[in-house]
Amino acid sequence: MATVKRFIAGVICPRCAEMDRIRAWEQNGIRYRECVSCAFFEQLPIEEQDAPQLETRVSQPRQEQQSSDFQPVRILDPKRR
């Protein structure tokens, strides 16, 4: 059975810095990547663990602001002097 090699959109080759030239496939529990423009080749074991979640502005827990950050505002009516 032939292994399907798929191109990864938007990936830049670490060796030649060309975009959209990396293709990847999996075989026998190993993930392979290669560049079709240069001789870059990499193999990585497939980890069964969940990938760690990257910390982003959205995924971080919300920090409560301290009350000292707020100041009361008094709105003045220009008609009442």
PDB file of C-alpha atoms in Angstrom:
ATOM      1  CA  MET A   1       0.000   0.000   0.000  1.00  0.00           C
ATOM      2  CA  ALA A   2       1.443   3.372  -1.000  1.00  0.00           C
ATOM      3  CA  THR A   3       1.995   6.000   1.667  1.00  0.00           C
ATOM      4  CA  VAL A   4       0.198   9.284   1.034  1.00  0.00           C
ATOM      5  CA  LYS A   5       2.549  12.266   1.348  1.00  0.00           C
ATOM      6  CA  ARG A   6       0.751  15.566   1.899  1.00  0.00           C
ATOM      7  CA  PHE A   7       2.000  19.113   1.583  1.00  0.00           C
ATOM      8  CA  ILE A   8       1.614  21.295   4.676  1.00  0.00           C
ATOM      9  CA  ALA A   9       0.276  24.729   3.748  1.00  0.00           C
ATOM     10  CA  GLY A  10       2.136  27.747   5.073  1.00  0.00           C
ATOM     11  CA  VAL A  11       5.126  25.872   6.499  1.00  0.00           C
ATOM     12  CA  ILE A  12       8.584  27.279   5.829  1.00  0.00           C
ATOM     13  CA  CYS A  13      11.487  24.884   5.320  1.00  0.00           C
ATOM     14  CA  PRO A  14      14.050  25.284   8.142  1.00  0.00           C
ATOM     15  CA  ARG A  15      16.938  24.763   5.724  1.00  0.00           C
ATOM     16  CA  CYS A  16      16.132  26.648   2.487  1.00  0.00           C
ATOM     17  CA  ALA A  17      13.398  28.984   3.874  1.00  0.00           C
ATOM     18  CA  GLU A  18      11.027  28.217   0.983  1.00  0.00           C
ATOM     19  CA  MET A  19       7.329  28.261   1.826  1.00  0.00           C
ATOM     20  CA  ASP A  20       4.893  25.456   0.907  1.00  0.00           C
ATOM     21  CA  ARG A  21       7.650  22.985  -0.012  1.00  0.00           C
ATOM     22  CA  ILE A  22       7.338  20.622   2.996  1.00  0.00           C
ATOM     23  CA  ARG A  23       5.417  17.397   2.700  1.00  0.00           C
ATOM     24  CA  ALA A  24       4.676  15.043   5.578  1.00  0.00           C
ATOM     25  CA  TRP A  25       3.537  11.481   6.131  1.00  0.00           C
ATOM     26  CA  GLU A  26       3.336   8.862   8.879  1.00  0.00           C
ATOM     27  CA  GLN A  27       4.592   5.313   8.722  1.00  0.00           C
ATOM     28  CA  ASN A  28       5.076   2.672  11.440  1.00  0.00           C
ATOM     29  CA  GLY A  29       4.584   5.132  14.304  1.00  0.00           C
ATOM     30  CA  ILE A  30       7.038   7.680  12.934  1.00  0.00           C
ATOM     31  CA  ARG A  31       6.196  11.061  11.410  1.00  0.00           C
ATOM     32  CA  TYR A  32       8.348  12.143   8.472  1.00  0.00           C
ATOM     33  CA  ARG A  33       8.833  15.570   6.884  1.00  0.00           C
ATOM     34  CA  GLU A  34      10.836  16.463   3.819  1.00  0.00           C
ATOM     35  CA  CYS A  35      11.380  19.473   1.579  1.00  0.00           C
ATOM     36  CA  VAL A  36      10.947  19.015  -2.160  1.00  0.00           C
ATOM     37  CA  SER A  37      13.304  21.960  -2.889  1.00  0.00           C
ATOM     38  CA  CYS A  38      16.346  20.988  -0.839  1.00  0.00           C
ATOM     39  CA  ALA A  39      17.680  17.936   0.975  1.00  0.00           C
ATOM     40  CA  PHE A  40      15.909  18.640   4.294  1.00  0.00           C
ATOM     41  CA  PHE A  41      14.536  15.461   5.921  1.00  0.00           C
ATOM     42  CA  GLU A  42      13.270  14.932   9.473  1.00  0.00           C
ATOM     43  CA  GLN A  43      11.699  12.076  11.368  1.00  0.00           C
ATOM     44  CA  LEU A  44       9.890  12.377  14.686  1.00  0.00           C
ATOM     45  CA  PRO A  45       8.245   9.726  16.868  1.00  0.00           C
ATOM     46  CA  ILE A  46       4.477  10.111  17.148  1.00  0.00           C
ATOM     47  CA  GLU A  47       3.541  10.926  20.716  1.00  0.00           C
ATOM     48  CA  GLU A  48       0.281   9.533  21.995  1.00  0.00           C
ATOM     49  CA  GLN A  49       0.015  12.273  24.622  1.00  0.00           C
ATOM     50  CA  ASP A  50      -2.070  15.364  24.088  1.00  0.00           C
ATOM     51  CA  ALA A  51      -0.044  18.208  22.698  1.00  0.00           C
ATOM     52  CA  PRO A  52       0.587  20.937  25.261  1.00  0.00           C
ATOM     53  CA  GLN A  53      -1.746  23.881  24.899  1.00  0.00           C
ATOM     54  CA  LEU A  54       0.059  27.049  23.936  1.00  0.00           C
ATOM     55  CA  GLU A  55      -0.570  30.040  26.127  1.00  0.00           C
ATOM     56  CA  THR A  56      -2.312  32.757  24.204  1.00  0.00           C
ATOM     57  CA  ARG A  57      -4.148  35.885  25.182  1.00  0.00           C
ATOM     58  CA  VAL A  58      -7.408  33.967  24.878  1.00  0.00           C
ATOM     59  CA  SER A  59      -6.424  30.764  26.691  1.00  0.00           C
ATOM     60  CA  GLN A  60      -4.912  32.429  29.771  1.00  0.00           C
ATOM     61  CA  PRO A  61      -7.044  32.538  32.879  1.00  0.00           C
ATOM     62  CA  ARG A  62      -8.604  35.915  33.426  1.00  0.00           C
ATOM     63  CA  GLN A  63      -6.841  37.925  36.031  1.00  0.00           C
ATOM     64  CA  GLU A  64      -9.065  39.892  38.341  1.00  0.00           C
ATOM     65  CA  GLN A  65      -8.228  43.559  38.380  1.00  0.00           C
ATOM     66  CA  GLN A  66      -7.563  45.099  41.713  1.00  0.00           C
ATOM     67  CA  SER A  67      -9.997  47.671  43.012  1.00  0.00           C
ATOM     68  CA  SER A  68      -7.179  50.217  43.234  1.00  0.00           C
ATOM     69  CA  ASP A  69      -7.123  50.294  39.426  1.00  0.00           C
ATOM     70  CA  PHE A  70     -10.551  51.911  39.353  1.00  0.00           C
ATOM     71  CA  GLN A  71     -11.399  55.465  40.242  1.00  0.00           C
ATOM     72  CA  PRO A  72     -14.921  56.800  40.648  1.00  0.00           C
ATOM     73  CA  VAL A  73     -16.060  59.240  37.997  1.00  0.00           C
ATOM     74  CA  ARG A  74     -18.430  62.081  38.800  1.00  0.00           C
ATOM     75  CA  ILE A  75     -20.430  63.318  35.844  1.00  0.00           C
ATOM     76  CA  LEU A  76     -21.300  67.008  36.097  1.00  0.00           C
ATOM     77  CA  ASP A  77     -24.438  68.387  34.568  1.00  0.00           C
ATOM     78  CA  PRO A  78     -23.545  71.596  32.666  1.00  0.00           C
ATOM     79  CA  LYS A  79     -27.043  72.996  33.328  1.00  0.00           C
ATOM     80  CA  ARG A  80     -26.559  72.844  37.092  1.00  0.00           C
ATOM     81  CA  ARG A  81     -23.892  75.233  38.214  1.00  0.00           C
TER      82      ARG A  81
END
